[in-house]
Tab-separated table of N, CA, C and O in Angstrom:
chain	number	residue	atom	x	y	z
A	178	MET	N	0.838	-1.182	0.000
A	178	MET	CA	0.000	0.000	0.000
A	178	MET	C	0.886	1.249	0.000
A	178	MET	O	1.794	1.356	0.827
A	179	PRO	N	0.628	2.193	-0.919
A	179	PRO	CA	1.518	3.363	-0.983
A	179	PRO	C	1.291	4.316	0.194
A	179	PRO	O	0.192	4.432	0.715
A	180	GLN	N	2.349	4.957	0.566
A	180	GLN	CA	2.297	5.932	1.663
A	180	GLN	C	1.813	7.277	1.124
A	180	GLN	O	2.105	7.633	-0.013
A	181	LEU	N	1.094	8.029	1.987
A	181	LEU	CA	0.627	9.351	1.589
A	181	LEU	C	1.775	10.341	1.757
A	181	LEU	O	2.376	10.421	2.827
A	182	ASP	N	2.072	11.044	0.692
A	182	ASP	CA	3.181	12.001	0.731
A	182	ASP	C	2.702	13.301	1.379
A	182	ASP	O	1.871	14.016	0.820
A	183	THR	N	3.202	13.602	2.567
A	183	THR	CA	2.779	14.796	3.313
A	183	THR	C	3.855	15.873	3.308
A	183	THR	O	3.765	16.836	4.069
A	184	SER	N	4.849	15.744	2.453
A	184	SER	CA	5.950	16.702	2.479
A	184	SER	C	5.535	18.084	1.992
A	184	SER	O	6.153	19.079	2.372
A	185	THR	N	4.514	18.178	1.160
A	185	THR	CA	4.111	19.485	0.643
A	185	THR	C	2.946	20.097	1.428
A	185	THR	O	2.492	21.196	1.101
A	186	TRP	N	2.433	19.413	2.415
A	186	TRP	CA	1.291	19.930	3.171
A	186	TRP	C	1.623	21.227	3.891
A	186	TRP	O	0.822	22.152	3.931
A	187	PHE	N	2.791	21.275	4.483
A	187	PHE	CA	3.147	22.462	5.271
A	187	PHE	C	3.151	23.718	4.400
A	187	PHE	O	2.536	24.729	4.759
A	188	ILE	N	3.797	23.670	3.261
A	188	ILE	CA	3.865	24.858	2.393
A	188	ILE	C	2.491	25.200	1.835
A	188	ILE	O	2.155	26.382	1.663
A	189	ASN	N	1.665	24.200	1.564
A	189	ASN	CA	0.311	24.472	1.078
A	189	ASN	C	-0.535	25.169	2.143
A	189	ASN	O	-1.255	26.128	1.842
A	190	ILE	N	-0.457	24.687	3.359
A	190	ILE	CA	-1.251	25.283	4.446
A	190	ILE	C	-0.771	26.690	4.760
A	190	ILE	O	-1.570	27.619	4.915
A	191	VAL	N	0.529	26.889	4.805
A	191	VAL	CA	1.069	28.221	5.102
A	191	VAL	C	0.724	29.202	3.985
A	191	VAL	O	0.316	30.344	4.250
A	192	SER	N	0.829	28.796	2.752
A	192	SER	CA	0.502	29.703	1.642
A	192	SER	C	-0.996	29.997	1.617
A	192	SER	O	-1.403	31.117	1.297
A	193	MET	N	-1.836	29.032	1.967
A	193	MET	CA	-3.275	29.274	2.017
A	193	MET	C	-3.622	30.277	3.114
A	193	MET	O	-4.405	31.210	2.890
A	194	ILE	N	-3.025	30.123	4.287
A	194	ILE	CA	-3.288	31.056	5.396
A	194	ILE	C	-2.803	32.451	5.037
A	194	ILE	O	-3.490	33.454	5.279
A	195	LEU	N	-1.631	32.549	4.437
A	195	LEU	CA	-1.098	33.849	4.021
A	195	LEU	C	-1.996	34.503	2.969
A	195	LEU	O	-2.289	35.696	3.037
A	196	THR	N	-2.467	33.718	2.013
A	196	THR	CA	-3.354	34.256	0.981
A	196	THR	C	-4.667	34.736	1.581
A	196	THR	O	-5.165	35.812	1.229
A	197	LEU	N	-5.250	33.948	2.478
A	197	LEU	CA	-6.493	34.365	3.132
A	197	LEU	C	-6.291	35.641	3.940
A	197	LEU	O	-7.140	36.528	3.935
A	198	PHE	N	-5.170	35.736	4.635
A	198	PHE	CA	-4.887	36.940	5.415
A	198	PHE	C	-4.813	38.165	4.506
A	198	PHE	O	-5.404	39.206	4.793
A	199	ILE	N	-4.116	38.038	3.397
A	199	ILE	CA	-3.976	39.169	2.474
A	199	ILE	C	-5.319	39.538	1.868
A	199	ILE	O	-5.674	40.725	1.769
A	200	VAL	N	-6.102	38.546	1.471
A	200	VAL	CA	-7.409	38.824	0.870
A	200	VAL	C	-8.317	39.541	1.864
A	200	VAL	O	-8.980	40.532	1.530
A	201	PHE	N	-8.351	39.065	3.102
A	201	PHE	CA	-9.205	39.716	4.105
A	201	PHE	C	-8.712	41.118	4.440
A	201	PHE	O	-9.515	42.022	4.669
A	202	GLN	N	-7.409	41.309	4.478
A	202	GLN	CA	-6.886	42.657	4.726
A	202	GLN	C	-7.289	43.606	3.598
A	202	GLN	O	-7.644	44.760	3.856
A	203	LEU	N	-7.243	43.149	2.375
A	203	LEU	CA	-7.650	43.993	1.255
A	203	LEU	C	-9.142	44.300	1.297
A	203	LEU	O	-9.563	45.423	1.017
A	204	LYS	N	-9.944	43.297	1.654
A	204	LYS	CA	-11.390	43.534	1.737
A	204	LYS	C	-11.712	44.536	2.851
A	204	LYS	O	-12.555	45.418	2.683
A	205	ILE	N	-11.042	44.408	3.987
A	205	ILE	CA	-11.304	45.307	5.109
A	205	ILE	C	-10.829	46.722	4.779
A	205	ILE	O	-11.487	47.708	5.118
A	206	SER	N	-9.706	46.847	4.095
A	206	SER	CA	-9.182	48.186	3.792
A	206	SER	C	-10.049	48.917	2.764
A	206	SER	O	-10.061	50.141	2.735
A	207	LYS	N	-10.774	48.191	1.939
A	207	LYS	CA	-11.644	48.826	0.942
A	207	LYS	C	-13.006	49.208	1.527
A	207	LYS	O	-13.770	49.927	0.891
A	208	HIS	N	-13.302	48.698	2.711
A	208	HIS	CA	-14.609	48.968	3.318
A	208	HIS	C	-14.677	50.415	3.789
A	208	HIS	O	-13.752	50.917	4.412
A	209	SER	N	-15.778	51.095	3.477
A	209	SER	CA	-15.926	52.486	3.920
A	209	SER	C	-16.809	52.507	5.164
A	209	SER	O	-17.953	52.049	5.143
A	210	TYR	N	-16.246	53.022	6.221
A	210	TYR	CA	-16.954	53.097	7.491
A	210	TYR	C	-17.726	54.404	7.567
A	210	TYR	O	-17.309	55.412	7.008
A	211	PRO	N	-18.871	54.430	8.281
A	211	PRO	CA	-19.623	55.687	8.413
A	211	PRO	C	-18.846	56.701	9.251
A	211	PRO	O	-17.964	56.336	10.033
A	212	MET	N	-19.196	57.954	9.076
A	212	MET	CA	-18.527	59.014	9.825
A	212	MET	C	-18.867	58.900	11.308
A	212	MET	O	-19.887	58.321	11.684
A	213	ASP	N	-18.021	59.494	12.144
A	213	ASP	CA	-18.283	59.499	13.575
A	213	ASP	C	-19.555	60.291	13.861
A	213	ASP	O	-19.786	61.334	13.241
A	214	PRO	N	-20.352	59.819	14.791
A	214	PRO	CA	-21.579	60.567	15.099
A	214	PRO	C	-21.262	61.904	15.752
A	214	PRO	O	-20.333	62.021	16.541
A	215	VAL	N	-22.026	62.913	15.385
A	215	VAL	CA	-21.823	64.260	15.918
A	215	VAL	C	-23.000	64.569	16.833
A	215	VAL	O	-24.151	64.292	16.496
A	216	ALA	N	-22.701	65.128	17.992
A	216	ALA	CA	-23.755	65.479	18.940
A	216	ALA	C	-24.618	66.588	18.366
A	216	ALA	O	-24.125	67.572	17.829
A	217	LYS	N	-25.902	66.396	18.460
A	217	LYS	CA	-26.843	67.364	17.924
A	217	LYS	C	-27.410	68.172	19.086
A	217	LYS	O	-27.839	67.609	20.086
A	218	THR	N	-27.388	69.477	18.954
A	218	THR	CA	-27.917	70.303	20.032
A	218	THR	C	-29.431	70.351	19.896
A	218	THR	O	-29.972	70.751	18.874
A	219	THR	N	-30.090	69.928	20.943
A	219	THR	CA	-31.549	69.934	20.936
A	219	THR	C	-32.034	70.954	21.952
A	219	THR	O	-31.472	71.078	23.039
A	220	LYS	N	-33.055	71.651	21.593
A	220	LYS	CA	-33.608	72.660	22.476
A	220	LYS	C	-34.867	72.083	23.112
A	220	LYS	O	-35.800	71.712	22.415
A	221	MET	N	-34.840	71.981	24.424
A	221	MET	CA	-35.979	71.427	25.134
A	221	MET	C	-37.050	72.499	25.300
A	221	MET	O	-36.766	73.590	25.789
A	222	ALA	N	-38.251	72.163	24.901
A	222	ALA	CA	-39.366	73.094	25.073
A	222	ALA	C	-39.851	72.996	26.519
A	222	ALA	O	-40.124	71.910	27.017
A	223	LYS	N	-39.914	74.124	27.192
A	223	LYS	CA	-40.325	74.127	28.589
A	223	LYS	C	-41.841	74.149	28.650
A	223	LYS	O	-42.494	75.010	28.087
A	224	ARG	N	-42.381	73.161	29.346
A	224	ARG	CA	-43.822	73.101	29.520
A	224	ARG	C	-44.158	73.524	30.934
A	224	ARG	O	-43.554	73.044	31.891
A	225	LEU	N	-45.105	74.396	31.041
A	225	LEU	CA	-45.524	74.833	32.366
A	225	LEU	C	-46.650	73.929	32.859
A	225	LEU	O	-47.676	73.774	32.203
A	226	THR	N	-46.419	73.340	33.995
A	226	THR	CA	-47.448	72.514	34.630
A	226	THR	C	-48.062	73.322	35.762
A	226	THR	O	-47.455	74.287	36.242
A	227	PRO	N	-49.257	72.965	36.191
A	227	PRO	CA	-49.919	73.771	37.225
A	227	PRO	C	-49.088	73.937	38.495
A	227	PRO	O	-49.107	74.981	39.125
A	228	TRP	N	-48.321	72.906	38.891
A	228	TRP	CA	-47.561	73.032	40.132
A	228	TRP	C	-46.261	73.800	39.943
A	228	TRP	O	-45.626	74.171	40.912
A	229	GLU	N	-45.853	74.071	38.709
A	229	GLU	CA	-44.657	74.873	38.505
A	229	GLU	C	-44.970	76.363	38.493
A	229	GLU	O	-44.082	77.175	38.675
A	230	SER	N	-46.218	76.715	38.260
A	230	SER	CA	-46.549	78.132	38.161
A	230	SER	C	-46.782	78.774	39.526
A	230	SER	O	-46.807	79.983	39.640
A	231	LYS	N	-46.943	77.978	40.572
A	231	LYS	CA	-47.146	78.557	41.901
A	231	LYS	C	-46.256	77.833	42.904
A	231	LYS	O	-45.834	76.707	42.670
A	232	TRP	N	-46.006	78.514	44.023
A	232	TRP	CA	-45.146	77.949	45.048
A	232	TRP	C	-45.944	76.953	45.867
A	232	TRP	O	-47.050	77.231	46.311
A	233	THR	N	-45.386	75.773	46.013
A	233	THR	CA	-46.048	74.761	46.841
A	233	THR	C	-45.027	74.164	47.782
A	233	THR	O	-43.831	74.166	47.517
A	234	LYS	N	-45.499	73.652	48.901
A	234	LYS	CA	-44.626	72.990	49.847
A	234	LYS	C	-45.359	71.792	50.412
A	234	LYS	O	-46.539	71.884	50.736
A	235	ILE	N	-44.652	70.681	50.477
A	235	ILE	CA	-45.245	69.479	51.039
A	235	ILE	C	-44.693	69.327	52.444
A	235	ILE	O	-43.480	69.328	52.655
A	236	TYR	N	-45.576	69.211	53.406
A	236	TYR	CA	-45.174	69.057	54.791
A	236	TYR	C	-45.098	67.578	55.153
A	236	TYR	O	-46.065	66.851	54.993
A	237	SER	N	-43.954	67.183	55.609
A	237	SER	CA	-43.788	65.832	56.104
A	237	SER	C	-44.267	65.780	57.540
A	237	SER	O	-44.076	66.738	58.308
A	238	PRO	N	-44.899	64.696	57.983
A	238	PRO	CA	-45.359	64.611	59.378
A	238	PRO	C	-44.216	64.785	60.381
A	238	PRO	O	-44.424	65.289	61.470
A	239	LEU	N	-43.020	64.401	60.026
A	239	LEU	CA	-41.908	64.528	60.959
A	239	LEU	C	-41.421	65.972	61.074
A	239	LEU	O	-40.788	66.333	62.065
A	240	SER	N	-41.692	66.790	60.055
A	240	SER	CA	-41.216	68.172	60.112
A	240	SER	C	-42.227	69.117	60.758
A	240	SER	O	-41.927	70.282	60.945
A	241	LEU	N	-43.438	68.628	61.071
A	241	LEU	CA	-44.427	69.482	61.718
A	241	LEU	C	-44.022	69.717	63.170
A	241	LEU	O	-43.355	68.894	63.800
A	242	PRO	N	-44.417	70.873	63.746
A	242	PRO	CA	-44.058	71.130	65.158
A	242	PRO	C	-44.767	70.141	66.077
A	242	PRO	O	-45.851	69.653	65.794
A	243	GLN	N	-44.111	69.874	67.159
A	243	GLN	CA	-44.685	68.951	68.148
A	243	GLN	C	-45.889	69.569	68.834
A	243	GLN	O	-45.911	70.755	69.114
A	244	GLN	N	-46.897	68.780	69.089
A	244	GLN	CA	-48.118	69.302	69.708
A	244	GLN	C	-48.158	69.007	71.180
A	244	GLN	O	-47.691	68.063	71.676
């Protein structure tokens, strides 16, 4: 039974890995990435609610004077 000649396997595998690396590097370098996002200044519209238009105070039971 003939023996399998494995003497060329190493160079084939190394050349395949090198070729794949180069191909992927070329594909990645040709890819155009989107621009960096820029912060947009937004102006918040102030809404007046009934409790903002007048002064209010909530009394906690612990802050009331002792009776």
